[in-house]
XYZ file of C-alpha atoms in Angstrom:
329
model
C 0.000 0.000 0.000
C 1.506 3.697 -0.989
C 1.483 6.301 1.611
C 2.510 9.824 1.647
C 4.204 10.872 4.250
C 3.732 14.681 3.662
C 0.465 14.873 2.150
C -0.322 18.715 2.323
C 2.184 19.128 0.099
C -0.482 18.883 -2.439
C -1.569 22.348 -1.737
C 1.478 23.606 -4.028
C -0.118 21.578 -7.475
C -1.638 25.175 -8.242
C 1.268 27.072 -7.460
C 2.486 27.713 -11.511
C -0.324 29.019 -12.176
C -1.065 31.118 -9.367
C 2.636 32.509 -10.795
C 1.025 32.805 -14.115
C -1.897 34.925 -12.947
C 0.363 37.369 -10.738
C 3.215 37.929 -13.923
C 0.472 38.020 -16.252
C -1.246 41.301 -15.222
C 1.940 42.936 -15.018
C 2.518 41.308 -18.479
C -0.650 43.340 -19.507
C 1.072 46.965 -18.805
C 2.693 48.400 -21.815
C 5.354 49.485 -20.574
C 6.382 45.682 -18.527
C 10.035 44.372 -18.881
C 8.697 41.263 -16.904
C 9.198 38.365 -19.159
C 8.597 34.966 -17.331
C 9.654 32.433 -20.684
C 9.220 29.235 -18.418
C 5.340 30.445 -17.978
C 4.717 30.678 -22.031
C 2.784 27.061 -21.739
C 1.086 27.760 -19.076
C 0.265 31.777 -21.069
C -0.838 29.408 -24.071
C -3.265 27.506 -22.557
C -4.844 30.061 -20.820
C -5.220 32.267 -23.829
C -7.318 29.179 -25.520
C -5.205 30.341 -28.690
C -3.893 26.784 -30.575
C -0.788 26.400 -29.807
C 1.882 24.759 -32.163
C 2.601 21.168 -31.749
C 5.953 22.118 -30.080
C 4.144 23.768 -27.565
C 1.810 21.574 -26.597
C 4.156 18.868 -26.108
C 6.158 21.266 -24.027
C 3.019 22.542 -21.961
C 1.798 18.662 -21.094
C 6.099 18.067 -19.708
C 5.894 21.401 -17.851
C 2.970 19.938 -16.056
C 4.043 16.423 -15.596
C 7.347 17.452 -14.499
C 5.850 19.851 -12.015
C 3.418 16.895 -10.866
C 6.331 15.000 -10.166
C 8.179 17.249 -7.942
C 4.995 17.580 -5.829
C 4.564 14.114 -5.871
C 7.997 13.864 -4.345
C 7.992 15.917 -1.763
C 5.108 14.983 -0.809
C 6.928 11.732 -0.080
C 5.648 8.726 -1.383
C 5.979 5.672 0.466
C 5.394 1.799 0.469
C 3.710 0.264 3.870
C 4.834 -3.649 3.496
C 2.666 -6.524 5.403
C 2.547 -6.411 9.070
C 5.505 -7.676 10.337
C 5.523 -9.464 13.807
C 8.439 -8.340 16.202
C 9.650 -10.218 19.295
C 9.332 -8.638 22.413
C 11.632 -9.440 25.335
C 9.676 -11.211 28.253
C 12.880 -11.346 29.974
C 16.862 -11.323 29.891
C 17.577 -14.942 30.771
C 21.158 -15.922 30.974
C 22.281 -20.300 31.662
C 25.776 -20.643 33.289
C 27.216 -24.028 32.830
C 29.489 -25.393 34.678
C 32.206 -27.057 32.343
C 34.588 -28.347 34.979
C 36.080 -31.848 34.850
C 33.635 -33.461 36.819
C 30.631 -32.587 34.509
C 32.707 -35.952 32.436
C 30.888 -38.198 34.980
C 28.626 -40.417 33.273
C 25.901 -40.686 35.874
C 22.786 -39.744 33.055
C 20.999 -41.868 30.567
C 18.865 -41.125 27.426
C 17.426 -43.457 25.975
C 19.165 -46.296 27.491
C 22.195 -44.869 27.187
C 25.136 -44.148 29.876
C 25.958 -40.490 29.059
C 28.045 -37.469 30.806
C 26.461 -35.177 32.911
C 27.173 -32.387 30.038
C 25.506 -34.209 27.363
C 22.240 -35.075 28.961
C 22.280 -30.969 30.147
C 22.794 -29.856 26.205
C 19.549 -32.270 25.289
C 17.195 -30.789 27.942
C 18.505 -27.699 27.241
C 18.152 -27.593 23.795
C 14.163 -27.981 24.164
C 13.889 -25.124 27.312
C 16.017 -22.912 24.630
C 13.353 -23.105 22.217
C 10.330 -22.684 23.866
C 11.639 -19.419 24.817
C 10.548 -17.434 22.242
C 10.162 -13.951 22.948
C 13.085 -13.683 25.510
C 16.445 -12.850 24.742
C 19.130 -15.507 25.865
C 22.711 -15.486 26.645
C 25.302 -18.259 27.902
C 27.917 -18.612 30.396
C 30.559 -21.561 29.857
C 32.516 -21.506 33.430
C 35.543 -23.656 34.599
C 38.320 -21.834 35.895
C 37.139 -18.654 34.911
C 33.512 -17.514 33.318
C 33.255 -16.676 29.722
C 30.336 -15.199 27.677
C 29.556 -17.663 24.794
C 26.254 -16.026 23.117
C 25.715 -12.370 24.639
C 21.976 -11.587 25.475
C 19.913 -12.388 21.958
C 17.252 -13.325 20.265
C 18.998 -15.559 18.258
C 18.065 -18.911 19.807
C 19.715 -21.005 17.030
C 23.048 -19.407 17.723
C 22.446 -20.171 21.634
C 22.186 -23.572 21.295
C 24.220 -24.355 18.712
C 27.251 -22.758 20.763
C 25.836 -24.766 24.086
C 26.245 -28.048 21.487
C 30.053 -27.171 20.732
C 30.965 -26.980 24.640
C 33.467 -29.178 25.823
C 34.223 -30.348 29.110
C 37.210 -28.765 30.258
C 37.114 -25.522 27.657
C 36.830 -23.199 30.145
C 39.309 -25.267 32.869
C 38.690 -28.194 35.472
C 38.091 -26.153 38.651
C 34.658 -24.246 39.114
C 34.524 -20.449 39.460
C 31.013 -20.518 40.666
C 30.852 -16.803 42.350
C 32.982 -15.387 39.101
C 30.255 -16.865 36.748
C 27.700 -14.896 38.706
C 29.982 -11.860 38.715
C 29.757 -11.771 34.823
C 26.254 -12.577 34.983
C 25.771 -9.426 37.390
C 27.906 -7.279 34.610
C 25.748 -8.107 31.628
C 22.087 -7.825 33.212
C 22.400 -5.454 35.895
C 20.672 -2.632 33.441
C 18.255 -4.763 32.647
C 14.773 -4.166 34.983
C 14.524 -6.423 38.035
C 11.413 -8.217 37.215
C 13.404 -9.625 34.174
C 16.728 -10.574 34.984
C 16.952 -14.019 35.443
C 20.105 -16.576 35.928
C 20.206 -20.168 35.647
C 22.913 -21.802 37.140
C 23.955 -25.675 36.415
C 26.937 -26.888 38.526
C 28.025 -30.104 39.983
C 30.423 -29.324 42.093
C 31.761 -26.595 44.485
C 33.159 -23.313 43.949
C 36.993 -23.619 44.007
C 38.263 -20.976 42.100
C 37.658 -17.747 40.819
C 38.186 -14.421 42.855
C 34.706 -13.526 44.137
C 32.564 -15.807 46.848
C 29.364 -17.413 46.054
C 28.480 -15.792 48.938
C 29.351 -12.439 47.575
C 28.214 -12.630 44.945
C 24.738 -13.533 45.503
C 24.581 -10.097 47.442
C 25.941 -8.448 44.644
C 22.814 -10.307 42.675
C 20.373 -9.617 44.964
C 21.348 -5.797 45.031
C 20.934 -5.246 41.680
C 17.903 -7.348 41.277
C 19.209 -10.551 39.568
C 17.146 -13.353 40.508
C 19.089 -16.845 40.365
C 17.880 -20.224 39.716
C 19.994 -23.042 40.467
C 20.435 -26.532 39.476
C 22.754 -29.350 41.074
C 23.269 -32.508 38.424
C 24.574 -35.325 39.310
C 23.603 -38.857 40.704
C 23.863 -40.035 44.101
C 24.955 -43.080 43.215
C 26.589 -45.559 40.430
C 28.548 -48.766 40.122
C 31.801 -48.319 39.266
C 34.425 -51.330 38.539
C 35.110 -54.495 36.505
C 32.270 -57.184 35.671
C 33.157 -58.866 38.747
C 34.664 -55.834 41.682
C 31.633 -53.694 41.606
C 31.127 -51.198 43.914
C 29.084 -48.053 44.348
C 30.146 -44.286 44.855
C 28.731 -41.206 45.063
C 29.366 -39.440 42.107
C 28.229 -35.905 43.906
C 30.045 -36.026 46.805
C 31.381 -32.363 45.752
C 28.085 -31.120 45.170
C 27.651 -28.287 47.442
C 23.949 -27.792 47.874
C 24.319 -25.608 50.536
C 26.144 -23.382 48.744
C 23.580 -23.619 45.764
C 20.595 -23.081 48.230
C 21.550 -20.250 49.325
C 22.361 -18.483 46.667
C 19.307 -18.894 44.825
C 17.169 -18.127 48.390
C 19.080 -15.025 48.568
C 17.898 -13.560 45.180
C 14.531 -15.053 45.327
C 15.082 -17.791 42.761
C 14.857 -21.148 43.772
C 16.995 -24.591 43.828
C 16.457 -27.777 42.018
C 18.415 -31.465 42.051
C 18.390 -33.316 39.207
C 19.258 -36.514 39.576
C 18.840 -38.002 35.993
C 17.538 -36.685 32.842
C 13.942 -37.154 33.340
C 14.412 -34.519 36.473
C 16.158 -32.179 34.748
C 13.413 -32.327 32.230
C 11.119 -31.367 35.080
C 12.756 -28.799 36.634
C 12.788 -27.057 33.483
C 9.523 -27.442 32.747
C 8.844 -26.061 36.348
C 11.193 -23.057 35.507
C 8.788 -22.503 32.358
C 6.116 -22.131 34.370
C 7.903 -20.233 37.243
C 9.290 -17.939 34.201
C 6.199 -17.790 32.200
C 7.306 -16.352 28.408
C 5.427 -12.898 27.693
C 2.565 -13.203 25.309
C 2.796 -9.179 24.519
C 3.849 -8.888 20.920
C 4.378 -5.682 18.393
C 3.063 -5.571 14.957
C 5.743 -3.550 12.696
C 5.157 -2.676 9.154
C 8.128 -1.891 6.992
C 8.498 1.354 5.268
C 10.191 1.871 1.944
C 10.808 5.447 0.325
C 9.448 6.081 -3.154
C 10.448 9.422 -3.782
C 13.122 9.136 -5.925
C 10.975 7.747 -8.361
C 8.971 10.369 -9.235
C 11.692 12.802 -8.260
C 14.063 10.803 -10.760
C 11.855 10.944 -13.736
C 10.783 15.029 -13.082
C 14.517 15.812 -13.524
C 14.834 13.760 -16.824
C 11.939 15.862 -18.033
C 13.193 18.972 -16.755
C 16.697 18.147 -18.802
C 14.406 17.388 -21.670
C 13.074 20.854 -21.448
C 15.855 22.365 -21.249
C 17.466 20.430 -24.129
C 14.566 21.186 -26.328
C 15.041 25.060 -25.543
C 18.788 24.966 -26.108
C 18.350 23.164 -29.499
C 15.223 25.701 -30.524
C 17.567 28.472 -29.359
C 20.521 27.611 -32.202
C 20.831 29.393 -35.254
């Protein structure tokens, strides 16, 4: 659909011959010097007197060319199909912990023994993209926290990047309170009723320079509220056919730590077991978290006036051509 953008400037179609009628009375006095030759069409087809071919040809470009300069600045424009924008329920960032221990292959899908990290990228993957309409970022920790995807609406890039994580890319110790610290950095602009963390750690904070403890303050000052999620299973046979025995592959798992933090900011902690839980909790998160069903409609604009203003200026050098050649001896 064409819009104009300037619409009164329609008022100035008349304006050429409004000229005409002012110069022409003054044209009427014998005595006049005022010659206006760019009004002689305009003088012709006023007088009713036929004109020569030449002129009329000349007359109908005068008046197309002036169409087209209204036309133009009245600024012609092209409203495309509604377009439907995403609108950010909330920031969400997921820090994963990518620490040696995540290696620990205490999870199963579909049957299968798997590592702690691989059963986290599949749940992920489906919380990721039911998201739509909030913008996501990721945290790979280890040693020290990194940001993988900054905050985006880009959910393909998130979890592509979550699939090419590594154990170990980031170091073998856990810089829980650090990961939070970056977490803190990124968000703390954002408003407080959507700022949200999730955390996934198996372990205990033992590196990094800032204190889980700390840093949950630091969260809960600014308004960051933190989710967090312990993996791992209590326990799994380890051994030959024959010397079996059972561990517990979370004896490192500070849940203390992990309760706290996300009681502090007013999130909440979850244990996850095995995949199916971790499933759960995430479809408990989705409902803690609910996605925004606000949306904005958008419809593209495109500018048309060069078009018109593109072909007046050919005519006007046609004009002027014409009256050049007409002028030779």
């Amino acid at each position: 659909m064409i819009q104009f953008a300037w619409p009164w400037a329609f008022i100035l179609l008349p304006l050429p011959y409004l000229v005409y009628r002012l110069t022409a009375k003054v044209d009427q006095r014998e005595d006049s010097a005022l010659w206006v030759p760019s009004l002689t069409p305009f003088a012709l087809a006023k007088t009713g007197q036929p004109a020569p071919a030449k002129q009329r040809w000349r007359l109908i470009l005068a008046i197309l060319c002036w169409l087209l300069l209204v036309i133009a600045c009245a600024r012609p424009q092209w409203l495309g199909q509604p377009v439907e924008l995403p609108v950010s329920g909330r920031d969400l960032m997921l820090a994963v912990d990518l620490s040696a221990s995540m290696q620990a292959q205490d999870f199963e899908i579909n049957g299968d023994k798997v590592d702690r990290l691989t059963a986290l990228k599949a749940v992920a993957t489906t919380f990721i993209e039911r998201r739509q309409g909030d913008r996501l970022g990721l945290i790979l920790f280890g040693d020290k926290p990194y940001i993988q995807v900054p905050l985006t609406f880009d959910h393909i890039t998130v979890i592509q990047l979550l699939d090419e994580a590594v154990i170990g890319l980031a170091g073998k110790q856990t810089a829980i309170g650090d990961a939070i610290g970056l977490a803190i950095k990124r968000l703390k602009k954002q408003p407080d009723n959507q700022k949200v963390l999730i955390l996934l750690s198996d372990g205990a904070n033992t590196a990094g320079t800032i204190t889980p403890e700390k840093a949950a303050e630091l969260a809960q000052q600014v308004g960051l509220k933190i989710y967090t999620i312990g993996i791992g299973a209590d326990s799994m046979e380890v051994g030959s056919f024959i010397f079996k025995r059972t561990v517990n592959p979370s004896a490192d798992l500070d849940e203390t730590m992990l309760t706290y933090l996300a009681e502090t900011t007013g999130g909440q902690y979850f244990r996850a077991h095995d995949s199916q839980e971790m499933t759960q909790i995430y479809h408990q998160l989705d409902s803690m978290e609910p996605v925004e069903k606000e949306k904005k409609i958008y419809r593209p604009i495109s500018a048309l006036y060069f078009w018109p203003l593109g072909a007046a200026l050919i005519l006007c050098g046609i004009l002027l051509g014409s009256r050049i050649i007409r002028r030779r001896p």
